[in-house]
PDB file of C-alpha atoms in Angstrom:
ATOM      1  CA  UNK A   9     156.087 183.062 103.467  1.00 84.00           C
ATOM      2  CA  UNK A  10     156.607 179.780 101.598  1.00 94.00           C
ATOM      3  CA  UNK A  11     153.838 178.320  99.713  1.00 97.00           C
ATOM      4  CA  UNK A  12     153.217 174.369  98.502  1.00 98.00           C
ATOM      5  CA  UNK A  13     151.720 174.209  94.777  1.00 98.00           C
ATOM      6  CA  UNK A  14     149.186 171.489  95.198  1.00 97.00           C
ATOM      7  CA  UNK A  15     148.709 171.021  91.308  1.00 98.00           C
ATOM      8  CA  UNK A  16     150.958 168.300  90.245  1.00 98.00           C
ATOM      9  CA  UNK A  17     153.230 165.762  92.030  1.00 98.00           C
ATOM     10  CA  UNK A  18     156.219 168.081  92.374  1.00 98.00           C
ATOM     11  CA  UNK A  19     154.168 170.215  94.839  1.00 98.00           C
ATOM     12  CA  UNK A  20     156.894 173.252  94.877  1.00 98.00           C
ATOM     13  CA  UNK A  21     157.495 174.298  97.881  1.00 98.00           C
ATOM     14  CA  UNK A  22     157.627 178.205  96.918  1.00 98.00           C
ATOM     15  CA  UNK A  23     159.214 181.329  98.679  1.00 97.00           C
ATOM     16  CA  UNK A  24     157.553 184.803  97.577  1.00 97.00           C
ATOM     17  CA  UNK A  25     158.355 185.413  94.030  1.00 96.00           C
ATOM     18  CA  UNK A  26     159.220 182.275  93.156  1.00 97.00           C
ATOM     19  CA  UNK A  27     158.390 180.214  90.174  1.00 98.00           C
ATOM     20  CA  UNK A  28     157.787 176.601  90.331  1.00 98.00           C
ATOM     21  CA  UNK A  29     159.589 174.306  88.092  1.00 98.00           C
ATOM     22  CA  UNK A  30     156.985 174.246  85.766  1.00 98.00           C
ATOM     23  CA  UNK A  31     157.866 177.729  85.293  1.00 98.00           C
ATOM     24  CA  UNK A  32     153.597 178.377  85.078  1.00 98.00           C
ATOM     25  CA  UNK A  33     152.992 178.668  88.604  1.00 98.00           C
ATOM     26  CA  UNK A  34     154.440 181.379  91.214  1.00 98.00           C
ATOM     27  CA  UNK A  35     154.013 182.006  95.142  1.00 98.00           C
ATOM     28  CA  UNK A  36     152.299 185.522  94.677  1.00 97.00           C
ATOM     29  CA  UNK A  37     151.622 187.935  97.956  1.00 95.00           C
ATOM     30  CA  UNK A  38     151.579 184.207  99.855  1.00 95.00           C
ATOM     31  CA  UNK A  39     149.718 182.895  97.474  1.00 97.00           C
ATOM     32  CA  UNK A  40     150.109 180.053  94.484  1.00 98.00           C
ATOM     33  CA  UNK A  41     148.713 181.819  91.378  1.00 98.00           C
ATOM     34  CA  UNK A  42     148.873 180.658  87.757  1.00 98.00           C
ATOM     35  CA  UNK A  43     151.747 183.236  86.218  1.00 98.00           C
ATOM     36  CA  UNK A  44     150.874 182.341  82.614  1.00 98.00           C
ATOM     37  CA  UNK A  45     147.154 182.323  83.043  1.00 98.00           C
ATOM     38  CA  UNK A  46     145.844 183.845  79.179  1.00 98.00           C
ATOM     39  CA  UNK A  47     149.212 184.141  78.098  1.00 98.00           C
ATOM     40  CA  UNK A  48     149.331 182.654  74.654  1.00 98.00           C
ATOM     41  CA  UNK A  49     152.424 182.062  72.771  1.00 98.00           C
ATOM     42  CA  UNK A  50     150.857 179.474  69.638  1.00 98.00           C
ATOM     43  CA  UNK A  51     147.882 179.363  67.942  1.00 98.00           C
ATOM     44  CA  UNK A  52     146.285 177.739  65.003  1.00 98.00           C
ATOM     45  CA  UNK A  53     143.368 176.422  63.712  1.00 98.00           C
ATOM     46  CA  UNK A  54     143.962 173.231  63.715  1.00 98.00           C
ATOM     47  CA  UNK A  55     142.756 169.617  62.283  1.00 98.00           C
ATOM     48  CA  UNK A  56     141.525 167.357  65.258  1.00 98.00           C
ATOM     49  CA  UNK A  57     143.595 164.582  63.967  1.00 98.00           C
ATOM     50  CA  UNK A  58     146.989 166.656  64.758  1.00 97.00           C
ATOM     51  CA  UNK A  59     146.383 166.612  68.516  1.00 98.00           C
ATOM     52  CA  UNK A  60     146.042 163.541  67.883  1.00 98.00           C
ATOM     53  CA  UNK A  61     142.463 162.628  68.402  1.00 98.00           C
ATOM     54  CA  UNK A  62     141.342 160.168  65.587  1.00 98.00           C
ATOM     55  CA  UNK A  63     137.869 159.281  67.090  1.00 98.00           C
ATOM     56  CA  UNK A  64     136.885 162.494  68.274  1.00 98.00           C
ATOM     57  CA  UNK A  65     134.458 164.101  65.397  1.00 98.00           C
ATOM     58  CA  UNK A  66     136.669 163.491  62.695  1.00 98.00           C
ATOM     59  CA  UNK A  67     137.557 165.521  59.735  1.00 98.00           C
ATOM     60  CA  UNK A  68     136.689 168.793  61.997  1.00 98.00           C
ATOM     61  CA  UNK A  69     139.080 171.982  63.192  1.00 98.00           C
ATOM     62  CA  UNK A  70     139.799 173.215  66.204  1.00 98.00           C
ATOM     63  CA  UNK A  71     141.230 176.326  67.836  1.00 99.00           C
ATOM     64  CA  UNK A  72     144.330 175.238  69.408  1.00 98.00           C
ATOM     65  CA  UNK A  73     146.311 177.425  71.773  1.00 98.00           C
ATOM     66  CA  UNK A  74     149.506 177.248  73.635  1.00 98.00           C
ATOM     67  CA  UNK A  75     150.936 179.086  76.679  1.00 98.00           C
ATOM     68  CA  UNK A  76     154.438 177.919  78.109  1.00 98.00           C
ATOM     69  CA  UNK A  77     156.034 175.997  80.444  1.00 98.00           C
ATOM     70  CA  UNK A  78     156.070 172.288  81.801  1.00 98.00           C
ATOM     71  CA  UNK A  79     156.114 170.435  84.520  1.00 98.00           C
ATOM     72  CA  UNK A  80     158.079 167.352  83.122  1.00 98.00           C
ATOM     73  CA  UNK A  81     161.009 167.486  81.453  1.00 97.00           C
ATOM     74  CA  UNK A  82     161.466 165.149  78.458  1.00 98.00           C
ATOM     75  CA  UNK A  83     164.716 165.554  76.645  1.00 97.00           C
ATOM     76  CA  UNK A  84     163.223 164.934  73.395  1.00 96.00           C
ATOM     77  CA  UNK A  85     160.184 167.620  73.671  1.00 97.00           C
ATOM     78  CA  UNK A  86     159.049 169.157  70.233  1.00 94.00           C
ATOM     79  CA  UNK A  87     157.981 172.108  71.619  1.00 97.00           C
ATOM     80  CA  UNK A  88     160.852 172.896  73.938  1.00 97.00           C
ATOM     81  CA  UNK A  89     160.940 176.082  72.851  1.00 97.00           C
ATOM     82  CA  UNK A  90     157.770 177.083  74.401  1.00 98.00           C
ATOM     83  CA  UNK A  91     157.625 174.105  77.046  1.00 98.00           C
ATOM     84  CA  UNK A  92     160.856 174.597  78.428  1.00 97.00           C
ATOM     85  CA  UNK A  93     160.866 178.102  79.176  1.00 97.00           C
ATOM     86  CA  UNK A  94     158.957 180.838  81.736  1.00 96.00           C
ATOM     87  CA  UNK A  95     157.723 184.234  80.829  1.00 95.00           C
ATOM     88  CA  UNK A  96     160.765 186.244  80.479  1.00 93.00           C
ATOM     89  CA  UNK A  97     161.787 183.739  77.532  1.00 97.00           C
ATOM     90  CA  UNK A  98     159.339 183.701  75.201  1.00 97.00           C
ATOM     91  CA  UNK A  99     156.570 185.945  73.635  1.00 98.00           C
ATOM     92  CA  UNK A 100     153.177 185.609  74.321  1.00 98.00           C
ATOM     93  CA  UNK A 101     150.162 187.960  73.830  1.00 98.00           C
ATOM     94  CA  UNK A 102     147.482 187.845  76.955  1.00 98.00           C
ATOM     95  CA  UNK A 103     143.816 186.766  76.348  1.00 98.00           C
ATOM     96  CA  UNK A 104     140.907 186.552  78.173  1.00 98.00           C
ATOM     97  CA  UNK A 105     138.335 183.129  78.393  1.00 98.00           C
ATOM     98  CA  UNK A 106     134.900 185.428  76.917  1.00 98.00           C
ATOM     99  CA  UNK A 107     138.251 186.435  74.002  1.00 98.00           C
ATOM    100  CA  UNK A 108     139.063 183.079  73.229  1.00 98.00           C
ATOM    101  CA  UNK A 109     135.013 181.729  72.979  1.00 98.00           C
ATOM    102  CA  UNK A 110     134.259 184.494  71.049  1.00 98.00           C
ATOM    103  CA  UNK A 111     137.653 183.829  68.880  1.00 98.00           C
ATOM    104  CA  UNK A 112     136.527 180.055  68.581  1.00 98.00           C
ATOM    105  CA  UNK A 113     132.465 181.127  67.885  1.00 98.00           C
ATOM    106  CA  UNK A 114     134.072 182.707  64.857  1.00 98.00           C
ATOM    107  CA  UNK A 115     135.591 180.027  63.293  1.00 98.00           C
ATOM    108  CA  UNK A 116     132.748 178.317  63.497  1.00 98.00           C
ATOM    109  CA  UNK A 117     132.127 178.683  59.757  1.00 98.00           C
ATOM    110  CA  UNK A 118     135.900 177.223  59.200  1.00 98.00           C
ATOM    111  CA  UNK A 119     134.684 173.764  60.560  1.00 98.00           C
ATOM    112  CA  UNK A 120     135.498 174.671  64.339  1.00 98.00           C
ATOM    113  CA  UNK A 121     134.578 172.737  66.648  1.00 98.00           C
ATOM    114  CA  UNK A 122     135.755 173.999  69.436  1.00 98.00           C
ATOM    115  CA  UNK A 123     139.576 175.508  71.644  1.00 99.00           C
ATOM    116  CA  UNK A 124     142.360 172.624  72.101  1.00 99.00           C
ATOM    117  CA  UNK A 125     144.937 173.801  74.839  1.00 99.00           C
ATOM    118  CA  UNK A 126     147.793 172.202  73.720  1.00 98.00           C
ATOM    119  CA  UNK A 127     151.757 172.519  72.605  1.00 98.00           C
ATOM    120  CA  UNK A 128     153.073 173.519  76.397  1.00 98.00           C
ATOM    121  CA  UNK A 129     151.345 171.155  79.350  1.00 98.00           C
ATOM    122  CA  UNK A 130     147.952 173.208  79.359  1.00 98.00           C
ATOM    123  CA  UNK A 131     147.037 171.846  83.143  1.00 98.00           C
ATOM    124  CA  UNK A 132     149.848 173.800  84.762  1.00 98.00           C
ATOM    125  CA  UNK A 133     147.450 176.730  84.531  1.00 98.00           C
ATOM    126  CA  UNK A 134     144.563 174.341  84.883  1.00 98.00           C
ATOM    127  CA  UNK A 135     142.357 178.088  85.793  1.00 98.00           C
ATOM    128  CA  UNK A 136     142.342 179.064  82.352  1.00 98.00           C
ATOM    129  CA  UNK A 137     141.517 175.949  81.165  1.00 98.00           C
ATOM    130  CA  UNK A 138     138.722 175.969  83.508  1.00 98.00           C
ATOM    131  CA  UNK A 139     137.401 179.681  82.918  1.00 98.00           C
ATOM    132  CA  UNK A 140     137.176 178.739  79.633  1.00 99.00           C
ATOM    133  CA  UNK A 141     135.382 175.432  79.252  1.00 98.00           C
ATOM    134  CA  UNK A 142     132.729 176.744  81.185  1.00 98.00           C
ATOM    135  CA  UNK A 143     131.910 179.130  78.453  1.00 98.00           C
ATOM    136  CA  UNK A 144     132.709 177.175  75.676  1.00 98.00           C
ATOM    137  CA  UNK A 145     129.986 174.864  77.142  1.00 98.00           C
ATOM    138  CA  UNK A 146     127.843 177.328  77.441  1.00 98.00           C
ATOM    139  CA  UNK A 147     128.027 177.663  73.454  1.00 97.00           C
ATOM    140  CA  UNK A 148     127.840 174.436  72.919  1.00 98.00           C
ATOM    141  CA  UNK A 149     131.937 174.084  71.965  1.00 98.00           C
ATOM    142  CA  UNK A 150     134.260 171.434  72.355  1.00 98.00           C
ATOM    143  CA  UNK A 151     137.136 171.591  74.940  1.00 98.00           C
ATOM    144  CA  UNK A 152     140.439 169.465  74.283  1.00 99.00           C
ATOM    145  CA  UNK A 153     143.239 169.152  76.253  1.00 98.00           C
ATOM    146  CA  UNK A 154     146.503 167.611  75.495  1.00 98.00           C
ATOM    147  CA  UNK A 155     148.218 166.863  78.431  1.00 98.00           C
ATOM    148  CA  UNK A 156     150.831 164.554  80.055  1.00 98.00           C
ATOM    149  CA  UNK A 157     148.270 164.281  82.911  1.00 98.00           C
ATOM    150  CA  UNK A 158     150.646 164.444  85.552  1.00 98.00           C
ATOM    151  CA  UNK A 159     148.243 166.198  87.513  1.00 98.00           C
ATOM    152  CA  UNK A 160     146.846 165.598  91.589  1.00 97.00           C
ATOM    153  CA  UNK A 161     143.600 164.152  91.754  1.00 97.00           C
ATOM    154  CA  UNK A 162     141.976 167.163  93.222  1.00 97.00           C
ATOM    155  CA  UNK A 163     142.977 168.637  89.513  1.00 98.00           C
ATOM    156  CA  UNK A 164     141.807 166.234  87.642  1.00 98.00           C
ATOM    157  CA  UNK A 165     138.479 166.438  89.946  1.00 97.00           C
ATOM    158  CA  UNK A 166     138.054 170.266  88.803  1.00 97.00           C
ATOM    159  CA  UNK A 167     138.710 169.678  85.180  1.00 98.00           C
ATOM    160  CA  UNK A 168     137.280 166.739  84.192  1.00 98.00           C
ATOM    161  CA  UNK A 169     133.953 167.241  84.485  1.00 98.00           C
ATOM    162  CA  UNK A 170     134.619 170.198  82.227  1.00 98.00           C
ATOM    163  CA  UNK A 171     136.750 168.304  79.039  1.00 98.00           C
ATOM    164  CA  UNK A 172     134.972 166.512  76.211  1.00 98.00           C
ATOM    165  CA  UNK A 173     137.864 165.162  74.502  1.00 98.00           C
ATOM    166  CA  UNK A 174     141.707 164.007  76.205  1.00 98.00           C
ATOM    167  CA  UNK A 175     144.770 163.164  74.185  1.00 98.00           C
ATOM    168  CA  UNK A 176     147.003 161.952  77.567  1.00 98.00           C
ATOM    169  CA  UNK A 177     150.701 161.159  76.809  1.00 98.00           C
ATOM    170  CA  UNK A 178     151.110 157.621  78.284  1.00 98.00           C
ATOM    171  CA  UNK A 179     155.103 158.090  77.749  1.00 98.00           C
ATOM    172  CA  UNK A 180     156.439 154.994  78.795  1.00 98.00           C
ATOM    173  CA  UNK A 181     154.949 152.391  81.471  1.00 98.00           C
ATOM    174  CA  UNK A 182     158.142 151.877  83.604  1.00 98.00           C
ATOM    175  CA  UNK A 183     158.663 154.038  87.229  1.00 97.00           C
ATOM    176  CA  UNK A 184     162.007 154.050  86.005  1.00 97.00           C
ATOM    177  CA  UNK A 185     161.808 155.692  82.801  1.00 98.00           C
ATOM    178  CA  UNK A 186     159.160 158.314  84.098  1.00 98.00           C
ATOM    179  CA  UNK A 187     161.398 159.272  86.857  1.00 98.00           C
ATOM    180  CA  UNK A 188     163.820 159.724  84.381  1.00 97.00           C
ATOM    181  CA  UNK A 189     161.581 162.351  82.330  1.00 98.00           C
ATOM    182  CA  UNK A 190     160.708 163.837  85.957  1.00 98.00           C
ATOM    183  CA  UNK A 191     157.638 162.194  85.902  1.00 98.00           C
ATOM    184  CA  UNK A 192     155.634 159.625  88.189  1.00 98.00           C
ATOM    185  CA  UNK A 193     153.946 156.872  86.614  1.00 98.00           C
ATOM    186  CA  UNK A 194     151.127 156.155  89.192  1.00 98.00           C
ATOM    187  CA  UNK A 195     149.823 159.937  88.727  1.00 98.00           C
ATOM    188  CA  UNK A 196     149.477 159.092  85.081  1.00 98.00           C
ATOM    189  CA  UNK A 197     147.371 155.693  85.490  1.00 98.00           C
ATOM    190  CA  UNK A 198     145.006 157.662  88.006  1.00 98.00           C
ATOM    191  CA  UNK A 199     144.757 160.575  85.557  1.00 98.00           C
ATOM    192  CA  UNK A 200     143.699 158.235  82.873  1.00 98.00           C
ATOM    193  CA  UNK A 201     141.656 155.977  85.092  1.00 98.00           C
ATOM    194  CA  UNK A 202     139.752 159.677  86.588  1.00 97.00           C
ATOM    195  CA  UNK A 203     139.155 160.481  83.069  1.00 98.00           C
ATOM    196  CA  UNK A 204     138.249 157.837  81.059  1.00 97.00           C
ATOM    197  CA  UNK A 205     134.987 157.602  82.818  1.00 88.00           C
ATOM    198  CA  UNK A 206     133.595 161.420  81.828  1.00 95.00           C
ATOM    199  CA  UNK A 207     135.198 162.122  78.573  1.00 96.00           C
ATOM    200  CA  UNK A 208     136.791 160.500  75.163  1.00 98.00           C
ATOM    201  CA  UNK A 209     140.020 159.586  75.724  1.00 98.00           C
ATOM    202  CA  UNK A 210     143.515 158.983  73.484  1.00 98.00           C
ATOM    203  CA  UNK A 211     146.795 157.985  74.941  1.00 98.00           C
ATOM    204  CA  UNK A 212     149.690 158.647  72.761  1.00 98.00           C
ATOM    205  CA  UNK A 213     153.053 156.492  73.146  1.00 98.00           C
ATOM    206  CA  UNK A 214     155.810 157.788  71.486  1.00 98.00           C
ATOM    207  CA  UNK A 215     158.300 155.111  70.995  1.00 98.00           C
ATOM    208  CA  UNK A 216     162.088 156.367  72.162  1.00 97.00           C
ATOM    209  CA  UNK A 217     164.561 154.104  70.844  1.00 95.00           C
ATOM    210  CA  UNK A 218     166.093 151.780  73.674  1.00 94.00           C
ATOM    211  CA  UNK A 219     163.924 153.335  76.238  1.00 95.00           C
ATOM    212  CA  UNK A 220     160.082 151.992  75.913  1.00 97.00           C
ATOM    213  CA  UNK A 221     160.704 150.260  72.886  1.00 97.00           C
ATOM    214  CA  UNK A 222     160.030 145.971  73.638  1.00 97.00           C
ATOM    215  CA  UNK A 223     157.616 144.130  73.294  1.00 98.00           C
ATOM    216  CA  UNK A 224     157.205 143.596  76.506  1.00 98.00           C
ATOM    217  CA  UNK A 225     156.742 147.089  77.871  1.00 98.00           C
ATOM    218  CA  UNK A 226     153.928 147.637  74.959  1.00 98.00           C
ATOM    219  CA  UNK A 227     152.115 144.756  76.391  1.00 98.00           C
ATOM    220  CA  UNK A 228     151.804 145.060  80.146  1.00 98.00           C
ATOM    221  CA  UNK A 229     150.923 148.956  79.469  1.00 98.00           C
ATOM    222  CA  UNK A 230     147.846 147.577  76.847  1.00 98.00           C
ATOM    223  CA  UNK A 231     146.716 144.731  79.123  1.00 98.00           C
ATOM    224  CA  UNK A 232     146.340 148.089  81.831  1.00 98.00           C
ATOM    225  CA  UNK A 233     145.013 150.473  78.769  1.00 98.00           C
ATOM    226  CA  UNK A 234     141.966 148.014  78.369  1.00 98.00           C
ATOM    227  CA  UNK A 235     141.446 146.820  82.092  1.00 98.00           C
ATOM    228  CA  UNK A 236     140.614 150.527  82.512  1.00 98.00           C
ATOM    229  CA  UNK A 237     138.548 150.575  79.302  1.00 98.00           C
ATOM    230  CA  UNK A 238     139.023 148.816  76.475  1.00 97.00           C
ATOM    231  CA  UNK A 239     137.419 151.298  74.168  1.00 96.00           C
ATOM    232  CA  UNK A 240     140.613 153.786  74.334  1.00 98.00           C
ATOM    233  CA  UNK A 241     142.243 154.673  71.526  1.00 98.00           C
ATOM    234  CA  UNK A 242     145.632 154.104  71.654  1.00 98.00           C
ATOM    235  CA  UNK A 243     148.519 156.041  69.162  1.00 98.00           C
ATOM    236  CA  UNK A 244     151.804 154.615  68.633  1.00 98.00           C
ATOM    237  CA  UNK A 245     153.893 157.510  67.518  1.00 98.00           C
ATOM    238  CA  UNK A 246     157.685 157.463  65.468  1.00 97.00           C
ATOM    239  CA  UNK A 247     160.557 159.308  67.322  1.00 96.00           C
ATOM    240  CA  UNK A 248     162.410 162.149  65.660  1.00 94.00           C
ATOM    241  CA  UNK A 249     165.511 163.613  66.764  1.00 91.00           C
ATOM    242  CA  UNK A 250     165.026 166.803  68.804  1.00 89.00           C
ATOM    243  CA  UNK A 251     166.188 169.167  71.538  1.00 94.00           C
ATOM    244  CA  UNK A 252     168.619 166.782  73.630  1.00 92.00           C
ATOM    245  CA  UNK A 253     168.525 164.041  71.715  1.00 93.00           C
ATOM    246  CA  UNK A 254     169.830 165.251  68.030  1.00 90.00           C
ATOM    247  CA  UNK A 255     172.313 162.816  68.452  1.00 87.00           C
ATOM    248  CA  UNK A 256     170.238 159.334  68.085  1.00 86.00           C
ATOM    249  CA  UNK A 257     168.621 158.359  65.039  1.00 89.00           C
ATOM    250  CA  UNK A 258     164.711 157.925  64.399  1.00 94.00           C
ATOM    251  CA  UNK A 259     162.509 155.272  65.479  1.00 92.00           C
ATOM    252  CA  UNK A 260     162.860 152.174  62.754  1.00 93.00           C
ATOM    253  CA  UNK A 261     159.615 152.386  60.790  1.00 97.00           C
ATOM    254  CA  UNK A 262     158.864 148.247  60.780  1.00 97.00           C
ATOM    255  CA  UNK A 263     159.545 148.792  65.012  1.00 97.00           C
ATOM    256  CA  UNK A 264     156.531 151.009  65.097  1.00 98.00           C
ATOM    257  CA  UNK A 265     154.252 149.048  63.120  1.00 98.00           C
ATOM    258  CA  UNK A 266     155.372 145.748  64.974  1.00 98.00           C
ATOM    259  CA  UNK A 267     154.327 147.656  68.448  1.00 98.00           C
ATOM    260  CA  UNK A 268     151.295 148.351  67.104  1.00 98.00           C
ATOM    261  CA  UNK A 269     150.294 144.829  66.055  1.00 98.00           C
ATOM    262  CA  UNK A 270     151.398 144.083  69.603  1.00 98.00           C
ATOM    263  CA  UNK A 271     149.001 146.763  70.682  1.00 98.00           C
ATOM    264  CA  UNK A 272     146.018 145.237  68.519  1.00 98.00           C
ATOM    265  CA  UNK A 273     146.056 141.780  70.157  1.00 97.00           C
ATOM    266  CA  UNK A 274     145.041 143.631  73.209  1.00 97.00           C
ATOM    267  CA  UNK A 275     142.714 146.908  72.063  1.00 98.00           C
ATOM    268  CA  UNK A 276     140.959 147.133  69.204  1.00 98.00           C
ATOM    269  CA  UNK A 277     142.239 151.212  68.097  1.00 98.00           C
ATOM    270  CA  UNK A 278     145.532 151.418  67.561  1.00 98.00           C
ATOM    271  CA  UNK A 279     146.856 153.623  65.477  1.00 98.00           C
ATOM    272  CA  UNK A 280     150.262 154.987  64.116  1.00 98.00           C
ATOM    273  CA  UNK A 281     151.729 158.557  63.695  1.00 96.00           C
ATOM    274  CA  UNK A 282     154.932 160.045  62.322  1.00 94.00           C
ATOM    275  CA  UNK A 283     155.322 156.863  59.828  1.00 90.00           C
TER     276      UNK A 283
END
């Protein structure tokens, strides 16, 4: 019997056995289950600024971890590898939440703050996320998620609550261009608008040459950025060749820094990465 996946704007419409195109999710005995719930394929104790979180209790680690799959599809992904792939593609060992709190209670020591779920979109198999938080809160540890926040709002209800710190990818702020990565813009803005109200948030821009690159674009998305709350920090990150787009050259250096003036008339943190 088919199935509709009610996490993210896709919502799958699933027969038995079959994956969504996230490749995370699965219509199991007439059910929607997360496939790749514990399933781990990175880990690493991690800086917080890497995630990148620059105002979120700086100079400390965290236990980041990875799973696969994605439900956009970004042709320049640095972590295709593990993003763009389901469970008979990659390795992965399987965890449990009380493995992972204990894991992260024992780096404690090695300046851990807390787990990041990160590298593949972590809110495909938004029940992990959430078994976990719960007890990480109960011993008084961080949860971080880094996430294109292309979530439903029901999601984002669940989880919130449950995050302290958010590192969203903002990836463009054009319909067009986030239809173009598989993406829907509006989802986005309500994500960020649900969560900047409960937890510290960063939005991350990465600047595609000839896609989301003027002047223009960088303006209109700040002048939104700070009529939800002016306090978010905002990265403006250099693009590198990758996956299926080896072919075009980096971001220009002097580009990224003039976006990010552009950024600074409007909100006060702005930072830039991969310069």
């Amino acid at each position: 019997m088919k199935q509709i996946c009610q996490v993210c704007m896709h919502r799958c419409e699933l027969d038995e056995g079959q994956t969504g195109r996230c490749r995370g999710r699965k219509n199991t005995g007439g059910k929607i289950i997360c496939d790749n719930y514990g399933k781990i394929t990175s880990a690493a104790l991690d800086p917080i600024e890497k995630k990148p979180l620059k105002m979120f209790y700086p100079g400390s680690k965290i236990l980041s971890l990875g799973s696969y799959g994605c439900n956009l599809s970004c042709p320049f992904c640095q972590n295709h590898e593990i993003s763009m792939v389901g469970a008979g593609q990659v390795n992965y060992f399987s965890v449990t939440p009380e493995e992972v709190c204990e894991k992260a209670e024992s780096l404690r020591p090695y300046g851990n703050i807390g787990v990041a779920f990160t590298y593949n979109e972590p809110l495909i198999s938004y029940e992990f996320v959430r078994d976990t938080a719960k007890l990480l809160r109960q011993k008084d540890l961080k949860t971080v998620v880094v996430t294109n926040g292309s979530v439903t709002e029901n999601i984002a209800r669940e989880i919130l609550p449950l995050v302290d710190g958010l590192n969203i990818d903002l990836k463009g702020f054009t319909e067009e261009y986030y239809k173009s990565l598989g993406g829907d813009l509006e989802v986005v803005k309500k994500f960020i608008a649900q969560a900047a109200g409960q937890c510290h948030v960063e939005l991350t821009t990465l600047i595609i040459p000839g896609q989301n690159d003027t002047e223009e674009e960088i303006r209109c998305m700040t002048q939104w950025i700070a009529s939800v709350n002016p306090e978010i920090v905002l990265h403006i990150t250099r693009f590198f060749p990758n996956w299926k787009m080896t072919d075009r050259g980096p971001t220009n250096t002097e580009k990224i820094y003039k976006l990010a003036e552009t950024a600074r008339e409007v909100l006060p943190y702005v930072f830039t990465g991969n310069c």
